[in-house]
Amino acid sequence: MKFLVEMMGGEYRYSTALMLDGYLMFLPLVLMILLHLQAPGIFASSCREFSFLRLLHYYLMIALGMVIAQRPFHLLFEQPTNFFSLIILLWGVLMAAVAVTVMNNISDVELDRISNPHRMLVSGVISRGHYAVIGGCAIFLSVVYTWAVHYTLMFFLMIIVGLYAIYSLEPLRLKRLFLLSKAVIAANSIMAIIIGYTFMGGPLVRMPFSMFALFFIGMTLAGNVVDIKDYEGDKAHGIITLPVLLGVEKAKALTALFFLINNFLFLYAFDLVKYWYLALAVSGAEAFLLLRKRYSEKPIFWSLNPVPWC
């Protein structure tokens, strides 16, 4: 910790809080090494199943919230403890993402037998009980980590986890209803923006909620893209998604229109309408990626992250 503080130009002074920051920052790395040594097969399968692009989306939403707060970013590096808090927060979000992934995969075992037969629970790499333990530990650590930064951040992150629970789990399982399910995804994106805004010290009473309303509408529409890859499994189990209702090709075409609407709503919400030509260009690229025969979700997720506009 002395090395890190001095490398960032700070003055090292021993304190319990600083040592705790160091412990929290490096513990996940040690934990992953131990998991890899103890159960390399499960660790490798978990890494393959984990959606790093979805995690990146939430990281970028947090970054967007930090931008909206309009506070000087250089303070993160001038005061090393602020930077350490950011690292701890990002670890907490990653652990919540692991918990949500476990939650979703446990609830989707039957669907995955059709759409994703390679997943651990379906292929028998891990038992349901052990998989649930991983999820439980991840949610516990996410609470500890975000609480260590600030209790309000923990509260907002638990809202995200709770919304994903009603999205994935019975009895509500909102993912069966195509519009309502995407509203949950949009709401979680907004909560991630609020986390970034709060972390930078932005006052909650001054939050631009009118901006969020437009962002919410656009993300709700564009979020239908996540159902394209799961069409076969959703159709077999009666889950009502846009591809199930309209067919895959029509759903792709309509989603391309939703992306166009989302891009312009984003520009309007953040007072960037003067860049309308960029919205058209991005929308055209998204339409190409959606409608091509060899469809892949990964490049679409890159285009869904609006931070580069800023």
mmCIF file of C-alpha atoms in Angstrom:
data_model
loop_
_atom_site.group_PDB
_atom_site.id
_atom_site.type_symbol
_atom_site.label_atom_id
_atom_site.label_comp_id
_atom_site.label_asym_id
_atom_site.label_seq_id
_atom_site.Cartn_x
_atom_site.Cartn_y
_atom_site.Cartn_z
ATOM 1 C CA MET A 1 0.000 0.000 0.000
ATOM 2 C CA LYS A 2 2.922 2.322 0.680
ATOM 3 C CA PHE A 3 4.184 1.649 -2.837
ATOM 4 C CA LEU A 4 0.764 2.334 -4.406
ATOM 5 C CA VAL A 5 0.166 5.542 -2.460
ATOM 6 C CA GLU A 6 3.598 6.943 -3.250
ATOM 7 C CA MET A 7 3.367 5.863 -6.911
ATOM 8 C CA MET A 8 0.181 7.961 -7.187
ATOM 9 C CA GLY A 9 1.931 10.954 -5.677
ATOM 10 C CA GLY A 10 0.349 10.727 -2.239
ATOM 11 C CA GLU A 11 1.923 10.776 1.196
ATOM 12 C CA TYR A 12 1.812 7.394 2.904
ATOM 13 C CA ARG A 13 0.494 7.317 6.452
ATOM 14 C CA TYR A 14 -0.358 4.015 8.063
ATOM 15 C CA SER A 15 -4.010 3.647 9.045
ATOM 16 C CA THR A 16 -6.495 0.846 9.598
ATOM 17 C CA ALA A 17 -8.716 2.251 6.833
ATOM 18 C CA LEU A 18 -5.847 2.196 4.324
ATOM 19 C CA MET A 19 -4.939 -1.393 5.207
ATOM 20 C CA LEU A 20 -8.584 -2.385 4.860
ATOM 21 C CA ASP A 21 -8.661 -0.824 1.389
ATOM 22 C CA GLY A 22 -5.622 -2.880 0.430
ATOM 23 C CA TYR A 23 -7.144 -6.086 1.781
ATOM 24 C CA LEU A 24 -10.420 -5.524 -0.088
ATOM 25 C CA MET A 25 -8.657 -4.647 -3.344
ATOM 26 C CA PHE A 26 -6.444 -7.730 -3.440
ATOM 27 C CA LEU A 27 -8.683 -10.343 -1.792
ATOM 28 C CA PRO A 28 -10.694 -11.108 -4.989
ATOM 29 C CA LEU A 29 -7.496 -11.772 -6.926
ATOM 30 C CA VAL A 30 -6.318 -14.231 -4.277
ATOM 31 C CA LEU A 31 -9.773 -15.804 -4.182
ATOM 32 C CA MET A 32 -9.769 -16.378 -7.953
ATOM 33 C CA ILE A 33 -6.304 -17.939 -7.808
ATOM 34 C CA LEU A 34 -7.426 -20.311 -5.043
ATOM 35 C CA LEU A 35 -10.601 -21.244 -6.946
ATOM 36 C CA HIS A 36 -8.552 -21.964 -10.044
ATOM 37 C CA LEU A 37 -6.153 -24.190 -8.078
ATOM 38 C CA GLN A 38 -8.912 -26.010 -6.200
ATOM 39 C CA ALA A 39 -11.391 -26.522 -9.063
ATOM 40 C CA PRO A 40 -9.843 -25.530 -12.424
ATOM 41 C CA GLY A 41 -12.698 -27.044 -14.444
ATOM 42 C CA ILE A 42 -15.413 -25.150 -12.595
ATOM 43 C CA PHE A 43 -13.368 -21.942 -12.646
ATOM 44 C CA ALA A 44 -12.782 -22.171 -16.414
ATOM 45 C CA SER A 45 -16.455 -22.970 -17.095
ATOM 46 C CA SER A 46 -17.552 -20.067 -14.894
ATOM 47 C CA CYS A 47 -15.335 -17.674 -16.839
ATOM 48 C CA ARG A 48 -16.755 -18.918 -20.143
ATOM 49 C CA GLU A 49 -20.348 -18.500 -18.957
ATOM 50 C CA PHE A 50 -19.883 -15.126 -17.323
ATOM 51 C CA SER A 51 -21.010 -12.252 -19.542
ATOM 52 C CA PHE A 52 -18.102 -9.823 -19.425
ATOM 53 C CA LEU A 53 -19.862 -7.606 -21.976
ATOM 54 C CA ARG A 54 -22.864 -7.176 -19.672
ATOM 55 C CA LEU A 55 -20.486 -6.320 -16.832
ATOM 56 C CA LEU A 56 -18.766 -3.815 -19.116
ATOM 57 C CA HIS A 57 -22.170 -2.283 -19.867
ATOM 58 C CA TYR A 58 -22.777 -1.613 -16.175
ATOM 59 C CA TYR A 59 -19.241 -0.322 -15.685
ATOM 60 C CA LEU A 60 -19.835 2.130 -18.523
ATOM 61 C CA MET A 61 -23.178 3.156 -17.033
ATOM 62 C CA ILE A 62 -21.356 3.883 -13.763
ATOM 63 C CA ALA A 63 -18.805 5.921 -15.736
ATOM 64 C CA LEU A 64 -21.668 7.826 -17.376
ATOM 65 C CA GLY A 65 -23.072 8.645 -13.938
ATOM 66 C CA MET A 66 -19.656 9.921 -12.893
ATOM 67 C CA VAL A 67 -19.626 12.195 -15.949
ATOM 68 C CA ILE A 68 -23.129 13.502 -15.213
ATOM 69 C CA ALA A 69 -22.071 14.428 -11.674
ATOM 70 C CA GLN A 70 -19.762 17.055 -13.246
ATOM 71 C CA ARG A 71 -17.126 16.697 -10.579
ATOM 72 C CA PRO A 72 -13.378 16.908 -11.315
ATOM 73 C CA PHE A 73 -12.040 13.468 -12.215
ATOM 74 C CA HIS A 74 -8.485 14.358 -11.286
ATOM 75 C CA LEU A 75 -9.467 14.066 -7.611
ATOM 76 C CA LEU A 76 -9.686 10.294 -8.107
ATOM 77 C CA PHE A 77 -5.951 10.217 -8.758
ATOM 78 C CA GLU A 78 -4.783 13.121 -6.599
ATOM 79 C CA GLN A 79 -6.288 11.401 -3.559
ATOM 80 C CA PRO A 80 -5.302 7.692 -3.710
ATOM 81 C CA THR A 81 -7.998 6.663 -1.216
ATOM 82 C CA ASN A 82 -10.675 7.857 -3.680
ATOM 83 C CA PHE A 83 -9.144 5.697 -6.403
ATOM 84 C CA PHE A 84 -8.959 2.715 -4.042
ATOM 85 C CA SER A 85 -12.664 3.196 -3.230
ATOM 86 C CA LEU A 86 -13.478 3.095 -6.945
ATOM 87 C CA ILE A 87 -11.603 -0.213 -7.353
ATOM 88 C CA ILE A 88 -13.478 -1.672 -4.362
ATOM 89 C CA LEU A 89 -16.799 -0.486 -5.809
ATOM 90 C CA LEU A 90 -16.051 -2.124 -9.168
ATOM 91 C CA TRP A 91 -15.175 -5.380 -7.396
ATOM 92 C CA GLY A 92 -18.515 -5.201 -5.589
ATOM 93 C CA VAL A 93 -20.383 -4.747 -8.870
ATOM 94 C CA LEU A 94 -18.517 -7.704 -10.390
ATOM 95 C CA MET A 95 -19.521 -9.924 -7.455
ATOM 96 C CA ALA A 96 -23.145 -8.845 -7.804
ATOM 97 C CA ALA A 97 -22.904 -9.753 -11.503
ATOM 98 C CA VAL A 98 -21.650 -13.226 -10.564
ATOM 99 C CA ALA A 99 -24.580 -13.652 -8.173
ATOM 100 C CA VAL A 100 -27.071 -12.549 -10.831
ATOM 101 C CA THR A 101 -25.518 -14.930 -13.382
ATOM 102 C CA VAL A 102 -25.884 -17.840 -10.954
ATOM 103 C CA MET A 103 -29.467 -16.827 -10.191
ATOM 104 C CA ASN A 104 -30.370 -16.652 -13.874
ATOM 105 C CA ASN A 105 -28.656 -19.922 -14.839
ATOM 106 C CA ILE A 106 -30.324 -21.875 -12.025
ATOM 107 C CA SER A 107 -33.758 -20.625 -13.090
ATOM 108 C CA ASP A 108 -33.056 -21.284 -16.795
ATOM 109 C CA VAL A 109 -31.774 -24.869 -16.598
ATOM 110 C CA GLU A 110 -34.603 -26.288 -18.705
ATOM 111 C CA LEU A 111 -34.317 -23.530 -21.311
ATOM 112 C CA ASP A 112 -30.566 -23.989 -21.494
ATOM 113 C CA ARG A 113 -30.994 -27.666 -22.368
ATOM 114 C CA ILE A 114 -32.203 -26.314 -25.732
ATOM 115 C CA SER A 115 -30.450 -22.946 -26.165
ATOM 116 C CA ASN A 116 -27.226 -23.364 -24.167
ATOM 117 C CA PRO A 117 -26.478 -27.069 -23.571
ATOM 118 C CA HIS A 118 -22.809 -26.264 -22.848
ATOM 119 C CA ARG A 119 -23.576 -24.480 -19.555
ATOM 120 C CA MET A 120 -22.254 -26.023 -16.338
ATOM 121 C CA LEU A 121 -25.548 -27.001 -14.745
ATOM 122 C CA VAL A 122 -26.826 -28.640 -17.935
ATOM 123 C CA SER A 123 -23.595 -30.482 -18.722
ATOM 124 C CA GLY A 124 -23.140 -31.605 -15.113
ATOM 125 C CA VAL A 125 -19.827 -29.829 -14.461
ATOM 126 C CA ILE A 126 -21.193 -28.593 -11.114
ATOM 127 C CA SER A 127 -24.110 -29.547 -8.902
ATOM 128 C CA ARG A 128 -27.007 -27.188 -8.319
ATOM 129 C CA GLY A 129 -26.183 -26.988 -4.602
ATOM 130 C CA HIS A 130 -22.536 -26.027 -5.097
ATOM 131 C CA TYR A 131 -23.538 -23.525 -7.790
ATOM 132 C CA ALA A 132 -25.997 -21.912 -5.367
ATOM 133 C CA VAL A 133 -23.244 -21.631 -2.746
ATOM 134 C CA ILE A 134 -21.115 -19.686 -5.242
ATOM 135 C CA GLY A 135 -24.037 -17.325 -5.840
ATOM 136 C CA GLY A 136 -24.669 -16.879 -2.126
ATOM 137 C CA CYS A 137 -21.017 -16.069 -1.407
ATOM 138 C CA ALA A 138 -20.942 -13.625 -4.316
ATOM 139 C CA ILE A 139 -23.988 -11.688 -3.108
ATOM 140 C CA PHE A 140 -22.573 -11.556 0.441
ATOM 141 C CA LEU A 141 -19.251 -10.181 -0.812
ATOM 142 C CA SER A 142 -20.983 -7.627 -3.042
ATOM 143 C CA VAL A 143 -22.811 -6.278 0.028
ATOM 144 C CA VAL A 144 -19.584 -6.114 2.055
ATOM 145 C CA TYR A 145 -17.640 -4.401 -0.713
ATOM 146 C CA THR A 146 -20.163 -1.717 -1.597
ATOM 147 C CA TRP A 147 -20.940 -1.085 2.090
ATOM 148 C CA ALA A 148 -17.203 -0.541 2.624
ATOM 149 C CA VAL A 149 -17.344 2.334 0.121
ATOM 150 C CA HIS A 150 -20.697 3.799 1.238
ATOM 151 C CA TYR A 151 -23.973 2.333 2.405
ATOM 152 C CA THR A 152 -25.987 4.247 -0.236
ATOM 153 C CA LEU A 153 -24.026 2.503 -2.995
ATOM 154 C CA MET A 154 -24.809 -0.839 -1.382
ATOM 155 C CA PHE A 155 -28.496 0.104 -1.312
ATOM 156 C CA PHE A 156 -28.580 0.986 -5.029
ATOM 157 C CA LEU A 157 -26.654 -2.153 -5.997
ATOM 158 C CA MET A 158 -29.060 -4.328 -4.015
ATOM 159 C CA ILE A 159 -31.937 -2.707 -5.924
ATOM 160 C CA ILE A 160 -30.255 -3.903 -9.124
ATOM 161 C CA VAL A 161 -29.891 -7.441 -7.734
ATOM 162 C CA GLY A 162 -33.491 -7.401 -6.473
ATOM 163 C CA LEU A 163 -34.827 -6.305 -9.864
ATOM 164 C CA TYR A 164 -32.873 -9.085 -11.528
ATOM 165 C CA ALA A 165 -34.379 -11.523 -9.026
ATOM 166 C CA ILE A 166 -37.949 -10.648 -10.016
ATOM 167 C CA TYR A 167 -36.782 -10.664 -13.637
ATOM 168 C CA SER A 168 -35.409 -14.228 -13.461
ATOM 169 C CA LEU A 169 -37.113 -16.060 -10.601
ATOM 170 C CA GLU A 170 -40.567 -17.380 -9.851
ATOM 171 C CA PRO A 171 -43.239 -16.416 -9.059
ATOM 172 C CA LEU A 172 -43.011 -13.163 -11.059
ATOM 173 C CA ARG A 173 -40.269 -14.110 -13.552
ATOM 174 C CA LEU A 174 -40.789 -10.940 -15.570
ATOM 175 C CA LYS A 175 -38.514 -12.134 -18.359
ATOM 176 C CA ARG A 176 -41.581 -13.950 -19.741
ATOM 177 C CA LEU A 177 -43.176 -10.589 -20.657
ATOM 178 C CA PHE A 178 -41.187 -8.884 -23.380
ATOM 179 C CA LEU A 179 -41.892 -5.216 -22.608
ATOM 180 C CA LEU A 180 -41.926 -5.476 -18.827
ATOM 181 C CA SER A 181 -38.749 -7.537 -18.789
ATOM 182 C CA LYS A 182 -36.831 -4.949 -20.803
ATOM 183 C CA ALA A 183 -38.102 -2.209 -18.516
ATOM 184 C CA VAL A 184 -36.280 -4.021 -15.689
ATOM 185 C CA ILE A 185 -33.054 -4.005 -17.721
ATOM 186 C CA ALA A 186 -33.468 -0.291 -18.445
ATOM 187 C CA ALA A 187 -34.180 0.451 -14.778
ATOM 188 C CA ASN A 188 -31.016 -1.383 -13.755
ATOM 189 C CA SER A 189 -28.974 0.628 -16.243
ATOM 190 C CA ILE A 190 -30.322 3.808 -14.672
ATOM 191 C CA MET A 191 -29.507 2.502 -11.187
ATOM 192 C CA ALA A 192 -25.914 1.939 -12.347
ATOM 193 C CA ILE A 193 -25.791 5.558 -13.561
ATOM 194 C CA ILE A 194 -27.052 6.656 -10.138
ATOM 195 C CA ILE A 195 -24.284 4.626 -8.473
ATOM 196 C CA GLY A 196 -21.644 6.459 -10.503
ATOM 197 C CA TYR A 197 -23.338 9.810 -9.864
ATOM 198 C CA THR A 198 -23.505 9.184 -6.111
ATOM 199 C CA PHE A 199 -19.941 7.893 -5.924
ATOM 200 C CA MET A 200 -18.686 11.188 -7.374
ATOM 201 C CA GLY A 201 -20.633 13.102 -4.717
ATOM 202 C CA GLY A 202 -23.463 14.280 -6.931
ATOM 203 C CA PRO A 203 -26.421 15.442 -4.780
ATOM 204 C CA LEU A 204 -29.435 13.170 -5.212
ATOM 205 C CA VAL A 205 -31.836 16.138 -5.074
ATOM 206 C CA ARG A 206 -30.272 17.465 -8.281
ATOM 207 C CA MET A 207 -30.428 14.256 -10.265
ATOM 208 C CA PRO A 208 -31.658 14.821 -13.854
ATOM 209 C CA PHE A 209 -34.709 12.550 -13.669
ATOM 210 C CA SER A 210 -36.225 13.956 -16.894
ATOM 211 C CA MET A 211 -33.046 12.828 -18.657
ATOM 212 C CA PHE A 212 -33.434 9.378 -17.131
ATOM 213 C CA ALA A 213 -37.044 9.106 -18.349
ATOM 214 C CA LEU A 214 -35.943 9.377 -21.992
ATOM 215 C CA PHE A 215 -33.010 7.061 -21.363
ATOM 216 C CA PHE A 216 -35.402 4.551 -19.765
ATOM 217 C CA ILE A 217 -37.726 4.523 -22.795
ATOM 218 C CA GLY A 218 -34.862 4.040 -25.253
ATOM 219 C CA MET A 219 -33.191 1.263 -23.270
ATOM 220 C CA THR A 220 -36.515 -0.543 -22.781
ATOM 221 C CA LEU A 221 -37.006 -0.674 -26.535
ATOM 222 C CA ALA A 222 -33.419 -1.534 -27.467
ATOM 223 C CA GLY A 223 -33.156 -4.148 -24.702
ATOM 224 C CA ASN A 224 -35.236 -6.585 -26.769
ATOM 225 C CA VAL A 225 -32.025 -7.514 -28.542
ATOM 226 C CA VAL A 226 -31.049 -9.833 -25.649
ATOM 227 C CA ASP A 227 -33.833 -12.285 -26.572
ATOM 228 C CA ILE A 228 -32.730 -13.002 -30.142
ATOM 229 C CA LYS A 229 -30.099 -15.577 -29.208
ATOM 230 C CA ASP A 230 -32.511 -17.466 -26.898
ATOM 231 C CA TYR A 231 -35.350 -17.774 -29.423
ATOM 232 C CA GLU A 232 -35.501 -21.584 -29.568
ATOM 233 C CA GLY A 233 -35.483 -22.082 -25.785
ATOM 234 C CA ASP A 234 -37.979 -19.279 -25.124
ATOM 235 C CA LYS A 235 -40.364 -20.585 -27.775
ATOM 236 C CA ALA A 236 -40.221 -24.131 -26.409
ATOM 237 C CA HIS A 237 -41.080 -22.960 -22.872
ATOM 238 C CA GLY A 238 -43.730 -20.401 -23.744
ATOM 239 C CA ILE A 239 -41.735 -17.298 -22.761
ATOM 240 C CA ILE A 240 -43.214 -14.305 -24.563
ATOM 241 C CA THR A 241 -40.424 -12.335 -26.205
ATOM 242 C CA LEU A 242 -40.368 -10.199 -29.323
ATOM 243 C CA PRO A 243 -38.727 -12.933 -31.470
ATOM 244 C CA VAL A 244 -41.319 -15.456 -30.241
ATOM 245 C CA LEU A 245 -44.185 -13.101 -31.071
ATOM 246 C CA LEU A 246 -42.976 -11.924 -34.497
ATOM 247 C CA GLY A 247 -40.348 -14.415 -35.588
ATOM 248 C CA VAL A 248 -36.610 -13.830 -35.523
ATOM 249 C CA GLU A 249 -36.233 -11.849 -38.760
ATOM 250 C CA LYS A 250 -39.113 -9.467 -38.080
ATOM 251 C CA ALA A 251 -37.920 -9.025 -34.498
ATOM 252 C CA LYS A 252 -34.449 -8.122 -35.772
ATOM 253 C CA ALA A 253 -35.876 -5.516 -38.156
ATOM 254 C CA LEU A 254 -38.047 -3.981 -35.437
ATOM 255 C CA THR A 255 -35.140 -3.988 -32.979
ATOM 256 C CA ALA A 256 -33.042 -2.102 -35.550
ATOM 257 C CA LEU A 257 -35.757 0.593 -35.512
ATOM 258 C CA PHE A 258 -35.698 0.551 -31.693
ATOM 259 C CA PHE A 259 -31.949 1.144 -31.778
ATOM 260 C CA LEU A 260 -32.483 4.200 -33.979
ATOM 261 C CA ILE A 261 -35.096 5.561 -31.547
ATOM 262 C CA ASN A 262 -32.827 4.799 -28.585
ATOM 263 C CA ASN A 263 -29.876 6.643 -30.119
ATOM 264 C CA PHE A 264 -31.890 9.788 -30.809
ATOM 265 C CA LEU A 265 -33.543 9.718 -27.384
ATOM 266 C CA PHE A 266 -30.102 9.490 -25.829
ATOM 267 C CA LEU A 267 -28.869 12.481 -27.825
ATOM 268 C CA TYR A 268 -31.916 14.491 -26.824
ATOM 269 C CA ALA A 269 -31.691 13.511 -23.156
ATOM 270 C CA PHE A 270 -28.040 14.535 -22.882
ATOM 271 C CA ASP A 271 -28.334 17.633 -25.098
ATOM 272 C CA LEU A 272 -26.207 16.151 -27.877
ATOM 273 C CA VAL A 273 -28.691 16.542 -30.754
ATOM 274 C CA LYS A 274 -26.060 18.370 -32.806
ATOM 275 C CA TYR A 275 -24.441 14.953 -33.298
ATOM 276 C CA TRP A 276 -27.516 13.544 -35.086
ATOM 277 C CA TYR A 277 -25.375 12.324 -37.971
ATOM 278 C CA LEU A 278 -23.439 10.083 -35.570
ATOM 279 C CA ALA A 279 -26.715 8.595 -34.353
ATOM 280 C CA LEU A 280 -27.628 7.743 -37.941
ATOM 281 C CA ALA A 281 -24.220 6.203 -38.580
ATOM 282 C CA VAL A 282 -24.301 4.125 -35.388
ATOM 283 C CA SER A 283 -27.904 3.053 -36.087
ATOM 284 C CA GLY A 284 -26.906 1.941 -39.585
ATOM 285 C CA ALA A 285 -24.035 -0.130 -38.209
ATOM 286 C CA GLU A 286 -26.349 -1.662 -35.600
ATOM 287 C CA ALA A 287 -28.924 -2.523 -38.268
ATOM 288 C CA PHE A 288 -26.219 -4.271 -40.294
ATOM 289 C CA LEU A 289 -25.058 -6.268 -37.268
ATOM 290 C CA LEU A 290 -28.630 -7.242 -36.426
ATOM 291 C CA LEU A 291 -29.770 -8.254 -39.903
ATOM 292 C CA ARG A 292 -26.713 -10.100 -41.162
ATOM 293 C CA LYS A 293 -27.026 -13.869 -41.492
ATOM 294 C CA ARG A 294 -24.214 -14.694 -39.061
ATOM 295 C CA TYR A 295 -25.743 -12.893 -36.098
ATOM 296 C CA SER A 296 -23.568 -12.312 -33.018
ATOM 297 C CA GLU A 297 -24.654 -10.573 -29.832
ATOM 298 C CA LYS A 298 -21.210 -9.331 -28.770
ATOM 299 C CA PRO A 299 -20.760 -6.398 -31.195
ATOM 300 C CA ILE A 300 -24.355 -5.344 -30.488
ATOM 301 C CA PHE A 301 -23.556 -4.983 -26.787
ATOM 302 C CA TRP A 302 -20.660 -2.679 -27.642
ATOM 303 C CA SER A 303 -23.001 -0.400 -29.565
ATOM 304 C CA LEU A 304 -25.556 -0.354 -26.730
ATOM 305 C CA ASN A 305 -23.127 1.488 -24.457
ATOM 306 C CA PRO A 306 -23.602 5.216 -24.972
ATOM 307 C CA VAL A 307 -20.606 6.473 -22.985
ATOM 308 C CA PRO A 308 -18.441 7.128 -26.107
ATOM 309 C CA TRP A 309 -20.985 9.807 -27.126
ATOM 310 C CA CYS A 310 -19.822 11.841 -24.136
#
